[in-house]
Short mmCIF file of C-alpha atoms (C1' of nucleotides) in Angstrom, two decimals:
data_model
loop_
_atom_site.label_atom_id
_atom_site.label_comp_id
_atom_site.label_asym_id
_atom_site.label_seq_id
_atom_site.Cartn_x
_atom_site.Cartn_y
_atom_site.Cartn_z
CA MET A 7 -7.13 -42.95 74.59
CA ASP A 8 -10.50 -42.01 73.28
CA SER A 9 -13.22 -44.49 73.11
CA LEU A 10 -13.78 -46.23 69.90
CA ASP A 11 -16.92 -45.40 68.18
CA ASP A 12 -18.11 -47.96 65.78
CA GLU A 13 -19.99 -46.81 62.78
CA SER A 14 -20.97 -48.64 59.72
CA GLY A 15 -19.80 -47.19 56.52
CA GLY A 16 -20.25 -48.22 52.98
CA ASP A 17 -18.42 -51.45 53.43
CA GLY A 18 -19.68 -52.14 56.88
CA HIS A 19 -16.31 -51.97 58.51
CA ASP A 20 -16.04 -48.38 59.49
CA SER A 21 -15.19 -47.27 62.96
CA GLU A 22 -13.71 -44.10 64.17
CA GLY A 23 -12.18 -42.12 66.96
CA GLU A 24 -11.86 -38.49 67.68
CA TYR A 25 -9.21 -36.15 68.89
CA GLU A 26 -8.29 -32.53 68.71
CA ASP A 27 -5.63 -31.56 66.34
CA ALA A 28 -2.88 -29.06 66.90
CA HIS A 29 -5.31 -26.27 66.13
CA GLY A 30 -7.81 -27.45 68.65
CA LEU A 31 -10.16 -28.70 65.99
CA PRO A 32 -11.88 -31.98 66.42
CA VAL A 33 -10.43 -34.62 64.21
CA ARG A 34 -12.20 -37.85 63.81
CA THR A 35 -10.22 -40.73 62.62
CA HIS A 36 -11.52 -43.83 61.18
CA ILE A 37 -9.72 -46.83 60.01
CA ALA A 38 -11.60 -49.79 58.93
CA SER A 39 -10.45 -52.57 56.81
CA PRO A 40 -11.07 -56.21 56.30
CA GLN A 41 -7.48 -56.21 55.31
CA LEU A 42 -5.06 -53.47 55.99
CA PRO A 43 -4.77 -50.09 54.46
CA VAL A 44 -2.10 -50.72 51.97
CA LEU A 45 -0.91 -47.56 50.43
CA MET A 46 2.24 -48.19 48.64
CA SER A 47 3.10 -44.65 48.00
CA TRP A 48 3.09 -41.33 49.61
CA VAL A 49 -0.28 -39.79 49.20
CA HIS A 50 -0.03 -36.10 48.94
CA VAL A 51 -3.02 -33.88 49.24
CA GLY A 52 -2.31 -30.55 47.71
CA ALA A 53 -3.54 -27.16 48.63
CA GLU A 54 -6.36 -27.33 46.19
CA GLN A 55 -7.95 -29.82 48.44
CA GLN A 56 -7.93 -27.10 51.06
CA LEU A 57 -6.15 -29.27 53.46
CA ALA A 58 -4.15 -27.63 56.12
CA HIS A 59 -1.37 -30.07 55.91
CA LYS A 60 0.19 -32.26 53.43
CA THR A 61 -1.08 -35.71 53.81
CA LEU A 62 1.46 -38.35 53.60
CA VAL A 63 0.51 -41.88 54.09
CA ARG A 64 2.57 -44.81 53.28
CA SER A 65 2.56 -48.39 54.02
CA ALA A 66 5.51 -50.60 54.05
CA ALA A 67 3.39 -53.44 53.02
CA SER A 68 4.18 -55.86 50.36
CA PRO A 69 4.03 -54.87 46.74
CA ASN A 70 0.95 -56.95 46.46
CA VAL A 71 -1.41 -54.15 47.09
CA SER A 72 -5.05 -54.67 46.96
CA ALA A 73 -7.33 -52.11 45.56
CA GLY A 74 -10.10 -50.72 47.57
CA GLN A 75 -8.56 -48.70 50.31
CA VAL A 76 -10.49 -45.65 51.26
CA ILE A 77 -9.21 -42.75 53.19
CA ARG A 78 -12.03 -40.48 53.93
CA THR A 79 -12.35 -37.23 55.75
CA THR A 80 -15.60 -35.99 57.05
CA ASN A 81 -15.59 -32.27 57.15
CA GLY A 82 -12.01 -32.75 56.28
CA GLN A 83 -11.33 -34.28 59.60
CA THR A 84 -12.20 -37.88 59.49
CA VAL A 85 -9.87 -40.45 58.18
CA VAL A 86 -11.12 -43.73 56.98
CA PHE A 87 -9.10 -46.56 55.77
CA THR A 88 -11.10 -49.18 54.14
CA SER A 89 -9.83 -52.05 52.21
CA MET A 90 -12.30 -53.99 50.25
CA ALA A 91 -12.24 -57.66 50.28
CA GLY A 92 -10.56 -59.50 47.55
CA GLY A 93 -7.68 -58.60 45.38
CA HIS A 94 -4.11 -59.12 46.31
CA GLY A 95 -4.25 -57.54 49.65
CA LEU A 96 -2.17 -58.01 52.66
CA LYS A 97 -1.63 -61.46 53.63
CA GLN A 98 -3.24 -62.46 56.77
CA GLY A 99 -0.96 -63.54 59.47
CA THR A 100 1.49 -60.79 58.77
CA THR A 101 2.54 -57.62 60.41
CA GLN A 102 2.41 -54.43 58.46
CA ALA A 103 3.55 -50.94 59.12
CA ILE A 104 2.25 -47.60 58.03
CA ALA A 105 4.63 -44.72 58.27
CA VAL A 106 3.01 -41.36 58.74
CA PRO A 107 5.28 -38.35 58.59
CA GLN A 108 4.17 -35.45 60.72
CA ALA A 109 3.73 -31.94 59.49
CA GLY A 110 5.61 -30.64 62.43
CA GLY A 111 8.29 -33.19 62.13
CA GLY A 112 8.64 -36.73 63.24
CA VAL A 113 7.33 -39.87 61.86
CA SER A 114 4.70 -42.18 63.09
CA ILE A 115 4.99 -45.80 62.44
CA VAL A 116 1.77 -47.64 62.71
CA GLN A 117 2.31 -51.28 62.99
CA LEU A 118 -0.58 -53.53 62.42
CA GLN A 119 -0.63 -57.20 63.01
CA ILE A 120 -3.10 -59.16 61.08
CA PRO A 121 -4.06 -62.47 62.54
CA ALA A 122 -4.30 -65.36 60.22
CA ASN A 123 -7.52 -66.67 58.87
CA GLN A 124 -9.52 -63.78 60.07
CA THR A 125 -11.31 -60.88 58.66
CA ASN A 126 -9.65 -57.83 60.02
CA VAL A 127 -11.27 -54.60 60.87
CA VAL A 128 -8.77 -52.07 62.03
CA GLN A 129 -10.18 -49.51 64.36
CA SER A 130 -8.19 -46.58 65.35
CA VAL A 131 -8.15 -43.65 67.61
CA ILE A 132 -5.18 -41.63 66.60
CA GLN A 133 -4.22 -38.96 68.98
CA PRO A 134 -1.51 -36.46 68.32
CA ASN A 135 1.42 -36.58 70.62
CA GLN A 136 -0.05 -39.36 72.59
CA GLN A 137 0.29 -43.01 72.67
CA SER A 138 -2.54 -44.25 70.55
CA VAL A 139 -4.03 -47.55 69.79
CA ILE A 140 -5.27 -49.24 66.71
CA GLN A 141 -7.47 -52.16 67.24
CA ALA A 142 -7.81 -54.75 64.59
CA THR A 143 -10.67 -57.05 65.04
CA GLY A 144 -10.51 -60.40 63.47
CA GLY A 145 -13.79 -61.96 62.79
CA ALA A 146 -16.35 -61.30 65.42
CA GLN A 147 -14.29 -61.80 68.49
CA THR A 148 -10.62 -61.34 68.01
CA VAL A 149 -9.16 -58.02 68.82
CA GLN A 150 -5.62 -57.15 68.03
CA THR A 151 -4.33 -54.10 69.71
CA VAL A 152 -1.59 -52.22 68.02
CA GLN A 153 0.15 -49.31 69.58
CA LEU A 154 1.04 -46.27 67.60
CA PRO A 155 4.14 -44.43 68.47
CA LYS A 156 3.81 -41.12 70.14
CA GLY A 157 2.98 -38.22 67.94
CA ASN A 158 1.14 -40.05 65.26
CA VAL A 159 -1.34 -38.25 63.16
CA ILE A 160 -2.74 -39.11 59.85
CA LEU A 161 -3.14 -35.72 58.42
CA LEU A 162 -6.10 -35.33 56.28
CA LYS A 163 -7.47 -32.08 57.37
CA GLY A 164 -9.80 -29.72 55.65
CA GLN A 165 -11.06 -26.28 56.30
CA GLY A 166 -14.45 -24.74 56.58
CA GLY A 167 -16.44 -27.85 56.27
CA GLN A 168 -14.60 -29.08 53.27
CA GLY A 169 -14.06 -32.72 53.06
CA SER A 170 -11.88 -35.02 51.09
CA VAL A 171 -12.24 -38.58 50.15
CA ILE A 172 -9.50 -40.74 48.87
CA HIS A 173 -11.07 -43.62 47.21
CA SER A 174 -9.51 -46.49 45.46
CA ALA A 175 -11.42 -48.19 42.82
CA ASP A 176 -10.85 -51.77 42.04
CA THR A 177 -8.92 -52.23 38.89
CA ASP A 178 -7.21 -54.86 36.97
CA GLY A 179 -6.25 -57.47 39.42
CA GLY A 180 -4.78 -55.10 41.89
CA VAL A 181 -1.95 -54.24 39.62
CA HIS A 182 -2.85 -50.62 39.48
CA HIS A 183 -4.73 -48.81 42.15
CA GLY A 184 -6.90 -46.06 41.00
CA LEU A 185 -7.16 -44.08 44.14
CA GLN A 186 -9.01 -40.85 43.94
CA ILE A 187 -9.50 -37.94 46.22
CA ILE A 188 -12.99 -36.59 46.18
CA SER A 189 -13.08 -33.12 47.64
CA LYS A 190 -16.46 -31.91 48.74
CA SER A 191 -17.10 -28.25 49.20
CA ASP A 192 -19.83 -26.64 51.24
CA ASP A 193 -22.16 -26.43 48.29
CA GLY A 194 -21.74 -30.10 47.70
CA GLU A 195 -19.60 -29.77 44.65
CA GLU A 196 -17.26 -32.65 44.21
CA THR A 197 -13.83 -32.53 42.77
CA ILE A 198 -12.27 -35.82 41.92
CA THR A 199 -8.54 -36.00 41.72
CA PRO A 200 -6.84 -39.20 40.80
CA VAL A 201 -4.12 -40.63 42.91
CA ILE A 202 -1.36 -41.99 40.82
CA PHE A 203 0.51 -44.78 42.36
CA GLU A 204 3.74 -45.97 41.07
CA ASP A 205 3.85 -49.63 40.94
CA GLU A 206 6.38 -50.80 43.43
CA SER A 207 8.44 -49.46 46.18
CA ARG A 208 11.43 -51.15 44.69
CA LYS A 209 11.08 -49.03 41.64
CA ARG A 210 11.06 -45.98 43.79
CA ARG A 211 14.11 -47.07 45.62
CA GLU A 212 15.85 -47.47 42.34
CA ILE A 213 14.77 -44.02 41.35
CA LEU A 214 16.11 -42.71 44.59
CA ALA A 215 19.42 -44.32 43.98
CA ARG A 216 19.67 -42.64 40.62
CA ARG A 217 18.63 -39.24 41.82
CA PRO A 218 21.46 -37.00 42.85
CA SER A 219 19.52 -34.06 44.18
CA TYR A 220 16.56 -33.19 46.31
CA ARG A 221 15.14 -31.32 43.39
CA LYS A 222 14.85 -34.41 41.35
CA ILE A 223 13.80 -36.52 44.24
CA LEU A 224 10.99 -34.19 45.05
CA ASN A 225 10.15 -33.38 41.50
CA ASP A 226 7.08 -35.50 41.53
CA LEU A 227 5.80 -33.78 44.58
CA SER A 228 6.42 -30.34 43.21
CA SER A 229 4.68 -31.01 39.99
CA THR A 230 1.68 -32.42 41.68
CA GLU A 231 1.54 -29.60 44.14
CA ALA A 232 1.43 -27.20 41.28
CA ALA A 233 -1.38 -29.10 39.72
CA GLY A 234 -3.17 -29.52 42.98
CA ALA A 235 -3.31 -33.17 42.35
CA VAL A 236 -2.97 -35.96 44.72
CA THR A 237 -0.37 -38.29 43.55
CA ALA A 238 1.97 -40.89 44.58
CA ILE A 239 5.30 -39.64 45.66
CA PRO A 240 8.35 -41.77 45.78
CA ALA A 241 8.84 -43.28 49.11
CA GLU A 242 11.82 -41.10 49.74
CA ILE A 243 9.96 -37.84 49.48
CA LYS A 244 9.32 -35.71 51.47
CA HIS A 245 8.47 -22.48 55.60
CA GLU A 246 9.13 -19.28 57.01
CA GLU A 247 9.68 -15.54 57.35
CA ASP A 248 11.58 -13.13 55.27
CA ARG A 249 13.76 -10.28 56.09
CA GLU A 250 13.08 -7.47 53.69
CA GLY A 251 15.86 -5.28 52.60
CA GLY A 252 15.24 -2.01 54.26
CA GLY A 253 15.30 1.26 52.39
CA ASP A 254 15.56 4.60 54.03
CA GLY A 255 14.92 6.44 50.86
CA THR A 256 18.56 7.07 50.30
CA ALA A 257 19.98 5.91 47.07
CA THR A 258 22.32 3.06 47.38
CA ILE A 259 25.00 1.81 45.13
CA GLN A 260 25.85 -1.73 44.89
CA VAL A 261 29.50 -2.43 44.72
CA GLY A 262 30.81 -5.88 44.91
CA GLY A 263 28.17 -7.08 47.21
CA GLN A 264 28.22 -3.99 49.36
CA TYR A 265 25.93 -1.01 49.46
CA LEU A 266 27.07 2.52 49.04
CA LYS A 267 24.75 5.03 50.53
CA VAL A 268 24.63 8.03 48.25
CA LEU A 269 24.18 11.30 50.02
CA PRO A 270 23.27 14.53 48.30
CA ALA A 271 26.33 16.26 49.70
CA SER A 272 28.40 14.28 47.31
CA ALA A 273 29.68 12.18 50.07
CA ILE A 274 29.58 8.50 49.72
CA GLN A 275 29.60 6.28 52.66
CA LEU A 276 30.02 2.66 52.62
CA GLY A 277 27.48 0.61 54.27
CA SER A 278 25.91 -2.73 54.01
CA GLN A 279 22.60 -4.09 54.94
CA ASP A 280 23.81 -5.59 58.08
CA GLY A 281 26.32 -2.91 58.86
CA THR A 282 29.28 -5.01 58.03
CA LEU A 283 31.62 -4.65 55.19
CA GLN A 284 33.33 -7.41 53.46
CA GLY A 285 36.31 -6.61 51.41
CA ILE A 286 35.67 -2.97 50.89
CA GLN A 287 36.88 -0.95 53.77
CA THR A 288 36.48 2.66 52.93
CA LEU A 289 35.24 4.77 50.14
CA THR A 290 35.20 8.48 50.49
CA MET A 291 34.46 11.09 47.91
CA THR A 292 34.91 14.73 48.40
CA ASN A 293 33.85 17.50 46.17
CA ALA A 294 35.80 20.66 46.28
CA GLY A 295 32.58 22.59 46.22
CA ALA A 296 29.80 23.35 43.90
CA GLY A 297 32.01 25.10 41.55
CA ALA A 298 34.90 22.87 41.92
CA THR A 299 36.39 21.22 38.98
CA GLY A 300 37.34 18.05 40.52
CA ALA A 301 36.25 15.31 42.74
CA ILE A 302 38.53 12.99 44.47
CA VAL A 303 37.47 9.52 45.06
CA GLN A 304 39.42 7.40 47.38
CA TYR A 305 38.60 3.84 47.46
CA ALA A 306 40.37 1.42 49.59
CA THR A 307 39.74 -2.20 49.45
CA GLN A 308 40.90 -5.10 51.40
CA GLY A 309 40.69 -8.73 50.90
CA GLN A 310 39.70 -10.81 47.92
CA ASP A 311 40.87 -9.42 44.70
CA GLY A 312 38.95 -6.25 44.93
CA GLN A 313 40.24 -4.30 42.04
CA PHE A 314 38.48 -1.14 41.17
CA TYR A 315 38.59 1.59 38.67
CA VAL A 316 37.67 5.10 39.58
CA PRO A 317 38.27 8.39 37.90
CA VAL A 318 40.40 10.49 40.10
CA THR A 319 39.77 13.78 38.46
CA VAL A 320 36.70 14.80 36.68
CA SER A 321 35.38 17.89 35.15
CA ALA A 322 32.27 19.40 36.51
CA ALA A 323 31.14 20.12 33.02
CA ASP A 324 31.38 16.60 31.98
CA LEU A 325 29.00 13.93 32.57
CA GLN A 326 30.91 12.17 35.15
CA ALA A 327 30.60 8.56 35.18
CA TYR A 328 32.20 6.65 37.89
CA GLN A 329 32.44 3.05 37.44
CA ILE A 330 33.51 1.07 40.34
CA ARG A 331 34.15 -2.50 39.68
CA THR A 332 34.91 -5.29 41.92
CA PRO A 333 35.50 -8.28 39.77
CA SER A 334 33.97 -10.98 41.76
CA GLN A 335 34.78 -14.58 41.66
CA THR A 336 32.01 -15.14 39.30
CA GLY A 337 33.22 -12.52 36.95
CA ILE A 338 30.06 -10.57 37.29
CA THR A 339 30.78 -6.92 37.08
CA GLN A 340 28.65 -4.88 39.32
CA GLY A 341 29.06 -1.45 37.85
CA VAL A 342 27.92 1.79 39.28
CA VAL A 343 27.34 4.78 37.12
CA MET A 344 26.65 8.08 38.70
CA THR A 345 26.58 11.63 37.60
CA SER A 346 27.87 14.35 39.79
CA THR A 347 26.70 17.44 38.05
CA GLY A 348 25.56 19.23 41.10
CA GLY A 349 23.75 16.21 42.35
CA LEU A 350 23.36 12.53 41.94
CA GLN A 351 19.81 12.47 40.73
CA GLY A 352 20.43 10.88 37.38
CA GLY A 353 22.64 8.20 38.77
CA GLN A 354 20.27 7.38 41.49
CA VAL A 355 17.90 5.76 39.08
CA VAL A 356 20.55 3.45 37.81
CA VAL A 357 21.83 2.89 41.27
CA GLU A 358 18.42 2.10 42.58
CA GLU A 359 17.81 -0.28 39.77
CA ALA A 360 21.02 -2.09 40.45
CA SER A 361 20.29 -2.13 44.11
CA LYS A 362 16.81 -3.45 43.59
CA LYS A 363 18.09 -6.02 41.22
CA ARG A 364 20.57 -7.23 43.72
CA GLU A 365 18.05 -7.22 46.52
CA LEU A 366 15.69 -9.21 44.39
CA ARG A 367 18.39 -11.68 43.61
CA LEU A 368 19.33 -12.01 47.24
CA LEU A 369 15.72 -12.39 48.21
CA LYS A 370 15.20 -15.10 45.69
CA ASN A 371 18.34 -16.83 46.72
CA ARG A 372 17.30 -16.58 50.33
CA GLU A 373 14.01 -18.19 49.49
CA ALA A 374 15.72 -20.81 47.43
CA ALA A 375 18.07 -21.60 50.27
CA LYS A 376 15.17 -21.98 52.63
CA GLU A 377 13.34 -24.21 50.25
CA CYS A 378 16.43 -26.21 49.63
CA ARG A 379 16.98 -26.74 53.32
CA ARG A 380 13.40 -27.63 53.81
CA LYS A 381 13.58 -30.23 51.11
CA LYS A 382 16.78 -31.52 52.51
CA LYS A 383 15.15 -31.93 55.88
CA GLU A 384 12.23 -33.68 54.35
CA TYR A 385 14.52 -35.89 52.44
CA ILE A 386 16.47 -36.85 55.53
CA LYS A 387 13.27 -37.36 57.42
CA CYS A 388 12.01 -39.63 54.73
CA LEU A 389 15.19 -41.61 54.74
CA GLU A 390 14.87 -42.01 58.45
CA ASN A 391 11.30 -42.96 57.92
CA ARG A 392 12.29 -45.58 55.43
CA VAL A 393 14.75 -46.96 57.89
CA ALA A 394 12.02 -47.23 60.49
CA VAL A 395 9.65 -48.84 58.07
CA LEU A 396 12.20 -51.28 56.80
CA GLU A 397 13.21 -52.14 60.31
CA ASN A 398 9.62 -52.90 61.07
CA GLN A 399 9.34 -54.92 57.96
CA ASN A 400 12.44 -56.76 58.83
CA LYS A 401 11.16 -57.45 62.28
CA ALA A 402 7.91 -58.70 60.89
CA LEU A 403 9.66 -60.94 58.43
CA ILE A 404 11.83 -62.35 61.14
CA GLU A 405 8.76 -63.07 63.18
CA GLU A 406 7.11 -64.67 60.25
CA LEU A 407 10.12 -66.79 59.59
CA LYS A 408 10.21 -67.82 63.17
CA SER A 409 6.61 -68.87 63.18
CA LEU A 410 7.03 -70.74 59.94
CA LYS A 411 9.98 -72.54 61.36
CA GLU A 412 8.00 -73.49 64.38
CA LEU A 413 5.19 -74.68 62.21
CA TYR A 414 7.58 -76.68 60.14
CA CYS A 415 9.14 -78.23 63.21
CA GLN A 416 5.77 -79.13 64.56
CA LYS A 417 4.81 -80.85 61.37
CA ALA A 418 8.15 -82.57 61.18
CA ASP A 419 7.60 -83.92 64.63
"C1'" DG B 24 25.96 -15.29 86.72
"C1'" DT B 25 29.62 -16.03 83.46
"C1'" DC B 26 32.27 -18.43 80.23
"C1'" DC B 27 32.79 -21.78 76.78
"C1'" DG B 28 31.80 -25.33 73.51
"C1'" DT B 29 28.34 -27.21 70.56
"C1'" DC B 30 24.44 -27.08 67.71
"C1'" DT B 31 21.07 -24.91 64.80
"C1'" DT B 32 19.45 -21.53 61.75
"C1'" DC B 33 19.99 -18.19 58.40
"C1'" DG B 34 22.03 -15.30 54.77
"C1'" DT B 35 25.24 -15.06 51.29
"C1'" DC B 36 28.42 -16.50 47.74
"C1'" DA B 37 30.01 -19.53 44.25
"C1'" DC B 38 29.12 -22.90 41.25
"C1'" DT B 39 26.37 -26.00 38.30
"C1'" DA B 40 22.32 -27.53 35.83
"C1'" DT B 41 18.48 -26.38 33.27
"C1'" DC B 42 15.59 -23.81 30.30
"C1'" DG B 43 14.05 -20.65 26.79
"C1'" DC C 28 24.09 -17.65 25.84
"C1'" DG C 29 21.83 -15.33 29.50
"C1'" DA C 30 18.51 -15.97 33.22
"C1'" DT C 31 17.16 -18.63 36.82
"C1'" DA C 32 16.85 -22.32 40.23
"C1'" DG C 33 19.14 -25.54 43.16
"C1'" DT C 34 22.65 -26.62 46.31
"C1'" DG C 35 27.22 -26.97 48.85
"C1'" DA C 36 30.17 -24.21 51.59
"C1'" DC C 37 31.08 -20.72 54.74
"C1'" DG C 38 30.48 -17.48 58.39
"C1'" DA C 39 27.57 -14.97 61.74
"C1'" DA C 40 24.31 -15.02 65.32
"C1'" DG C 41 21.62 -17.01 68.71
"C1'" DA C 42 20.11 -20.89 71.67
"C1'" DC C 43 21.39 -24.21 74.86
"C1'" DG C 44 23.68 -26.92 78.21
"C1'" DG C 45 27.55 -27.84 81.21
"C1'" DA C 46 31.45 -26.42 84.09
"C1'" DC C 47 33.14 -23.07 87.27
#
DNA sequence: GTCCGTCTTCGTCACTATCG
DNA sequence: CGATAGTGACGAAGACGGAC
């Protein structure tokens, strides 16, 4: 682990460590607190703070949260937890856990044990993907060493010298915690964004129980992301490449989810984006020649209920409109209108529009599916995180109970 | 190296909820 | 009521590990 590097901050309890993040940038971490950093909610730092990662910090501490925690980044890379004295902070003599979800996956559980009757300064060197240590000093002498699980990172990372400060102002008896993020740009301009904490984790759990979908669960996050705000996210909160539909310049017709490549020679070939055909097997159209009076369209379909309607004979003089329908399960009719008066120019516009419309829809749906899966992953991760946190809490409570029992027995003796 | 089973990821479809 | 987003279900493709 890196050496600890004490440094006095505004409250006199600052100390910090340094490591390189995943991008090779130096990240200095700093956790200092006479009590423990007690963040009862997910703290999300949006893009407007120019942070490379979402910052999610949560503590599984008791609902009695004291005001005065500070999470500070210097050049966007230093994290400071500071809890001011007073308020309804963590009780001394307890063990607390901070769960830190990782941007690349995984969750770090930081467990901090606070000795009784001592002033606690928690010093930390948090190293990614390494076993790290938080030291909590009690008073002048006592040092409590707490191990962080592998892979822990408190992600508060800025870019280009930008820094962010999450500051909690003391408020009314610790009931509400007016945390703020102060983003400092290169020119020294400060942007203060309030951190909205919901009151209790229990409330959030209840919300979770009522929420049937990831959308709703993550609604808070989404809204705050859009606003660029830093806000509390329910405890159960919470990217990629696209494949563009290729176009070879040939007009395509969309029929029942398939693509018909329209060739100038009045021949229609069936094709799909991935070369496979579902349901529609063949579609051939032959013109008897430029002067011919008829066109024969053969359309064979297989599977589903692929009904279709095609004119079998058409007059060259007429505006020939072929409408091929494959009533899908949704009832959406994907019609194709094409003219065959010597060419397919007029129909190509319509065809292209339909094709583009479909491609756009597929693209959007693709994106939506990705986003949905991402949220689902996050959701599952958060549930797992909650389990870990609650297990830690449970362990701590058991320990506390044990010690109280011992104390009681001693007094009884 | 090959085959096979399992797992993961992704695209698509179908359906529902929501919104204007 | 139509457009859109969200999500479950399904299948395809690839990765991966184990058995041979």
